[in-house]
Coordinates of N, CA and C in Angstrom, one line a residue:
Q1 N -5.2 113.7 -8.3 CA -6.1 114.7 -8.8 C -6.4 114.4 -10.3
V2 N -7.6 114.3 -10.7 CA -8.0 114.0 -12.1 C -8.0 115.3 -12.9
Q3 N -7.3 115.3 -14.0 CA -7.3 116.4 -14.9 C -7.5 116.0 -16.3
L4 N -8.2 116.8 -17.0 CA -8.5 116.6 -18.5 C -8.1 117.9 -19.2
E5 N -7.4 117.8 -20.3 CA -7.0 119.0 -21.0 C -7.3 118.8 -22.5
E6 N -8.1 119.6 -23.1 CA -8.4 119.5 -24.5 C -7.5 120.4 -25.3
S7 N -7.3 120.1 -26.5 CA -6.5 120.9 -27.4 C -6.9 120.6 -28.9
G8 N -6.5 121.4 -29.8 CA -6.7 121.1 -31.2 C -7.8 122.0 -31.8
G9 N -8.5 122.8 -31.0 CA -9.6 123.6 -31.6 C -8.9 124.7 -32.5
G10 N -9.8 125.4 -33.2 CA -9.3 126.5 -34.0 C -10.4 127.0 -35.0
L11 N -9.9 127.9 -35.9 CA -10.8 128.5 -36.9 C -10.5 127.8 -38.2
V12 N -11.6 127.2 -38.8 CA -11.5 126.6 -40.1 C -12.6 127.0 -41.0
Q13 N -12.5 126.6 -42.3 CA -13.6 126.8 -43.2 C -14.5 125.6 -43.3
A14 N -15.7 125.9 -43.8 CA -16.7 124.8 -43.9 C -16.1 123.7 -44.9
G15 N -16.3 122.5 -44.5 CA -15.7 121.4 -45.3 C -14.4 120.9 -44.8
D16 N -13.7 121.7 -44.0 CA -12.4 121.3 -43.5 C -12.5 120.3 -42.3
S17 N -11.4 119.9 -41.9 CA -11.3 118.9 -40.8 C -10.4 119.4 -39.6
L18 N -10.7 118.9 -38.5 CA -9.9 119.2 -37.3 C -9.8 117.9 -36.4
T19 N -8.7 117.8 -35.6 CA -8.6 116.7 -34.7 C -8.5 117.3 -33.3
L20 N -9.4 117.0 -32.4 CA -9.3 117.4 -31.0 C -8.7 116.3 -30.2
S21 N -7.9 116.7 -29.2 CA -7.3 115.8 -28.3 C -7.7 116.1 -26.9
C22 N -7.8 115.0 -26.1 CA -8.1 115.1 -24.7 C -7.1 114.3 -23.9
A23 N -6.3 115.0 -23.2 CA -5.2 114.4 -22.3 C -5.8 114.2 -20.9
V24 N -5.7 113.0 -20.4 CA -6.3 112.6 -19.1 C -5.2 112.2 -18.2
S25 N -5.2 112.7 -17.0 CA -4.2 112.3 -16.0 C -4.9 112.1 -14.6
G26 N -4.2 111.4 -13.8 CA -4.7 111.2 -12.4 C -5.6 109.9 -12.3
V27 N -5.8 109.2 -13.4 CA -6.5 107.9 -13.3 C -5.8 106.9 -14.1
I28 N -6.3 105.6 -13.9 CA -5.8 104.5 -14.8 C -6.7 104.6 -16.0
F29 N -6.1 105.2 -17.0 CA -7.0 105.6 -18.2 C -7.7 104.5 -18.8
S30 N -7.1 103.3 -18.8 CA -7.7 102.2 -19.5 C -8.9 101.7 -18.8
D31 N -9.2 102.2 -17.6 CA -10.4 101.8 -16.8 C -11.5 102.8 -17.0
F32 N -11.3 103.9 -17.8 CA -12.2 105.0 -17.9 C -12.7 105.2 -19.3
A33 N -14.0 105.4 -19.4 CA -14.6 105.8 -20.6 C -14.5 107.3 -20.8
V34 N -14.6 107.7 -22.1 CA -14.4 109.1 -22.4 C -15.6 109.5 -23.4
A35 N -16.0 110.7 -23.2 CA -17.0 111.3 -24.0 C -16.7 112.7 -24.4
W36 N -17.2 113.1 -25.5 CA -17.1 114.5 -26.0 C -18.5 115.1 -26.0
F37 N -18.6 116.3 -25.5 CA -19.9 117.1 -25.5 C -19.6 118.5 -26.1
R38 N -20.6 119.1 -26.6 CA -20.4 120.5 -27.1 C -21.5 121.3 -26.6
Q39 N -21.2 122.6 -26.4 CA -22.2 123.6 -25.9 C -23.2 123.9 -27.0
A40 N -24.5 123.5 -26.7 CA -25.5 123.8 -27.6 C -26.2 125.1 -27.1
P41 N -26.4 126.1 -28.0 CA -27.0 127.4 -27.6 C -28.3 127.2 -26.9
G42 N -28.4 127.7 -25.7 CA -29.6 127.6 -24.9 C -30.0 126.2 -24.4
M43 N -29.2 125.2 -24.7 CA -29.6 123.9 -24.3 C -28.6 123.1 -23.5
G44 N -27.5 123.7 -23.1 CA -26.6 123.0 -22.3 C -25.6 122.2 -23.1
Q45 N -25.1 121.1 -22.6 CA -24.2 120.3 -23.2 C -24.9 119.3 -24.1
E46 N -24.5 119.2 -25.4 CA -25.0 118.3 -26.4 C -24.0 117.1 -26.5
F47 N -24.5 115.9 -26.4 CA -23.7 114.7 -26.6 C -23.1 114.6 -28.0
V48 N -21.8 114.4 -28.1 CA -21.2 114.3 -29.5 C -20.8 112.9 -29.7
A49 N -20.0 112.3 -28.8 CA -19.4 111.0 -29.0 C -18.9 110.4 -27.7
S50 N -18.9 109.1 -27.7 CA -18.3 108.4 -26.5 C -17.6 107.2 -26.9
I51 N -16.6 106.8 -26.1 CA -15.9 105.5 -26.3 C -15.7 104.9 -25.0
G52 N -16.0 103.6 -25.0 CA -15.9 102.8 -23.7 C -14.5 102.2 -23.6
L53 N -14.4 101.2 -22.8 CA -13.1 100.6 -22.5 C -12.6 99.9 -23.8
S54 N -13.5 99.5 -24.6 CA -13.1 98.8 -25.9 C -13.2 99.8 -27.0
D55 N -12.3 99.7 -28.0 CA -12.4 100.6 -29.2 C -13.6 100.4 -30.0
A56 N -14.3 99.2 -29.8 CA -15.5 98.9 -30.6 C -16.7 99.6 -29.9
D57 N -16.6 100.0 -28.7 CA -17.7 100.5 -28.0 C -17.8 102.0 -28.2
V58 N -18.3 102.5 -29.3 CA -18.4 103.9 -29.6 C -19.8 104.2 -29.9
N59 N -20.2 105.5 -29.6 CA -21.5 106.0 -29.9 C -21.4 107.4 -30.4
Y60 N -22.3 107.9 -31.2 CA -22.2 109.2 -31.7 C -23.6 109.9 -31.6
G61 N -23.6 111.2 -31.5 CA -24.8 112.0 -31.6 C -25.3 112.0 -33.0
R62 N -26.6 112.2 -33.1 CA -27.2 112.1 -34.5 C -26.6 113.2 -35.4
S63 N -26.3 114.4 -34.9 CA -25.9 115.4 -35.8 C -24.5 115.3 -36.3
V64 N -23.7 114.4 -35.7 CA -22.3 114.2 -36.1 C -22.0 112.8 -36.7
Q65 N -23.0 111.9 -36.6 CA -22.8 110.5 -37.1 C -22.3 110.6 -38.5
G66 N -21.3 109.8 -38.8 CA -20.7 109.7 -40.1 C -19.7 110.8 -40.5
R67 N -19.6 111.8 -39.6 CA -18.6 112.9 -39.9 C -17.5 112.9 -38.8
F68 N -17.8 112.6 -37.6 CA -16.9 112.6 -36.5 C -16.5 111.2 -36.1
T69 N -15.2 111.0 -35.7 CA -14.7 109.8 -35.2 C -14.0 109.9 -33.9
I70 N -14.4 109.1 -32.9 CA -13.7 109.1 -31.6 C -12.8 107.9 -31.5
A71 N -11.7 108.2 -30.8 CA -10.7 107.1 -30.6 C -10.0 107.3 -29.3
R72 N -9.3 106.3 -28.9 CA -8.5 106.4 -27.6 C -7.2 105.8 -27.8
D73 N -6.2 106.3 -27.0 CA -4.8 105.8 -27.0 C -4.5 105.5 -25.6
N74 N -4.6 104.3 -25.1 CA -4.4 104.0 -23.7 C -2.9 104.2 -23.3
A75 N -2.0 104.0 -24.2 CA -0.6 104.2 -23.9 C -0.3 105.6 -23.7
G76 N -1.0 106.5 -24.4 CA -0.7 107.9 -24.3 C -1.7 108.7 -23.4
N77 N -2.6 107.9 -22.8 CA -3.6 108.5 -21.9 C -4.4 109.7 -22.6
T78 N -4.7 109.4 -23.8 CA -5.4 110.4 -24.6 C -6.6 109.9 -25.3
A79 N -7.6 110.7 -25.6 CA -8.7 110.4 -26.5 C -8.7 111.5 -27.5
S80 N -9.2 111.1 -28.7 CA -9.2 112.1 -29.8 C -10.6 112.1 -30.4
L81 N -10.9 113.2 -31.1 CA -12.1 113.4 -31.8 C -11.8 114.0 -33.2
R82 N -11.9 113.2 -34.2 CA -11.7 113.7 -35.6 C -13.0 114.3 -36.1
L83 N -12.9 115.5 -36.5 CA -14.1 116.2 -37.1 C -13.9 116.4 -38.6
N84 N -14.7 115.8 -39.4 CA -14.6 115.9 -40.8 C -15.8 116.7 -41.3
N85 N -15.6 117.2 -42.5 CA -16.7 117.9 -43.2 C -17.4 118.9 -42.3
L86 N -16.6 119.8 -41.7 CA -17.2 120.7 -40.7 C -18.2 121.7 -41.3
K87 N -19.2 122.0 -40.5 CA -20.2 122.9 -40.9 C -20.3 124.1 -40.0
P88 N -20.8 125.2 -40.4 CA -20.8 126.4 -39.5 C -21.6 126.1 -38.2
E89 N -22.6 125.2 -38.3 CA -23.4 124.9 -37.1 C -22.6 124.0 -36.1
D90 N -21.4 123.6 -36.5 CA -20.6 122.9 -35.6 C -19.8 123.8 -34.7
T91 N -19.9 125.1 -34.9 CA -19.1 126.1 -34.1 C -19.6 126.2 -32.7
T92 N -18.7 125.9 -31.8 CA -19.0 126.0 -30.4 C -17.8 125.5 -29.6
V93 N -17.9 125.4 -28.3 CA -16.9 124.8 -27.4 C -17.1 123.3 -27.2
Y94 N -16.0 122.6 -27.4 CA -16.1 121.1 -27.3 C -15.3 120.8 -26.0
S95 N -16.0 119.9 -25.2 CA -15.4 119.5 -23.9 C -15.3 118.0 -23.8
C96 N -14.3 117.5 -23.2 CA -14.2 116.0 -23.0 C -14.5 115.8 -21.5
A97 N -15.0 114.6 -21.3 CA -15.3 114.1 -19.9 C -15.0 112.7 -19.8
T98 N -14.8 112.2 -18.5 CA -14.4 110.8 -18.3 C -15.1 110.3 -17.1
R99 N -15.4 109.0 -17.1 CA -16.0 108.3 -16.0 C -15.5 106.9 -16.0
R100 N -15.5 106.3 -14.8 CA -15.0 104.9 -14.6 C -15.9 104.0 -15.4
S101 N -15.3 103.0 -16.1 CA -16.0 101.9 -16.7 C -16.9 102.4 -17.8
Q102 N -18.2 102.1 -17.8 CA -19.1 102.1 -18.9 C -19.3 103.6 -19.4
A103 N -19.3 103.7 -20.7 CA -19.6 105.0 -21.3 C -21.1 105.3 -21.2
S104 N -21.4 106.6 -21.4 CA -22.8 107.1 -21.3 C -22.9 108.2 -22.2
R105 N -24.2 108.4 -22.7 CA -24.5 109.6 -23.5 C -25.0 110.7 -22.7
Q106 N -25.1 110.5 -21.4 CA -25.7 111.5 -20.5 C -24.6 112.3 -19.8
R107 N -24.7 113.6 -19.9 CA -23.7 114.5 -19.3 C -23.6 114.3 -17.8
Y108 N -24.8 114.0 -17.2 CA -24.8 113.9 -15.7 C -24.1 112.7 -15.2
D109 N -23.8 111.8 -16.1 CA -23.0 110.6 -15.6 C -21.5 110.8 -15.5
Y110 N -21.1 112.0 -16.0 CA -19.6 112.3 -16.0 C -19.3 113.2 -14.9
V111 N -18.2 112.8 -14.1 CA -17.8 113.6 -13.0 C -16.7 114.5 -13.3
Y112 N -15.8 114.0 -14.2 CA -14.6 114.8 -14.5 C -14.7 115.4 -15.9
W113 N -14.4 116.7 -16.0 CA -14.5 117.5 -17.2 C -13.3 118.3 -17.5
G114 N -13.0 118.5 -18.8 CA -12.0 119.5 -19.1 C -12.6 120.9 -19.3
Q115 N -11.8 121.9 -19.6 CA -12.2 123.2 -19.7 C -12.8 123.5 -21.1
G116 N -12.5 122.7 -22.1 CA -13.1 122.9 -23.4 C -12.1 123.6 -24.4
T117 N -12.4 123.4 -25.7 CA -11.6 124.0 -26.7 C -12.6 124.5 -27.8
Q118 N -12.3 125.7 -28.3 CA -13.3 126.4 -29.2 C -13.0 125.9 -30.6
V119 N -14.1 125.6 -31.3 CA -14.1 125.3 -32.7 C -15.0 126.3 -33.4
T120 N -14.4 126.9 -34.4 CA -15.1 127.9 -35.2 C -15.0 127.6 -36.6
V121 N -16.2 127.4 -37.3 CA -16.3 127.1 -38.7 C -16.9 128.2 -39.5
S122 N -16.1 128.8 -40.4 CA -16.7 129.9 -41.2 C -17.3 129.3 -42.5
S123 N -18.3 130.0 -43.0 CA -19.0 129.6 -44.2 C -18.3 130.1 -45.4

């Protein structure tokens, strides 16, 4: 059974940083790409970042480029998302997802999802 569990969300002030973690079990993690999405008001899941099987294979959404960093730890079966210079508009639920092999920016390409973790940024 594939399971994903996010952690690390919380309440911070604008300009602060957070690190989200996604623990993945039930798969050979090194064979799976990981992505982070966030709930966009009235628009469903917004692509935030993805990482493929290689650490160099990373992609970011336009609104977080240069502020967020995705990484993976195959030994620990985890992926992380470092959120720097947080803004109030970053407030929402962040979810991780995984799929075999190649990463994708499209939420429909991901079969396995976590429940999400809330990030709240006060101004």
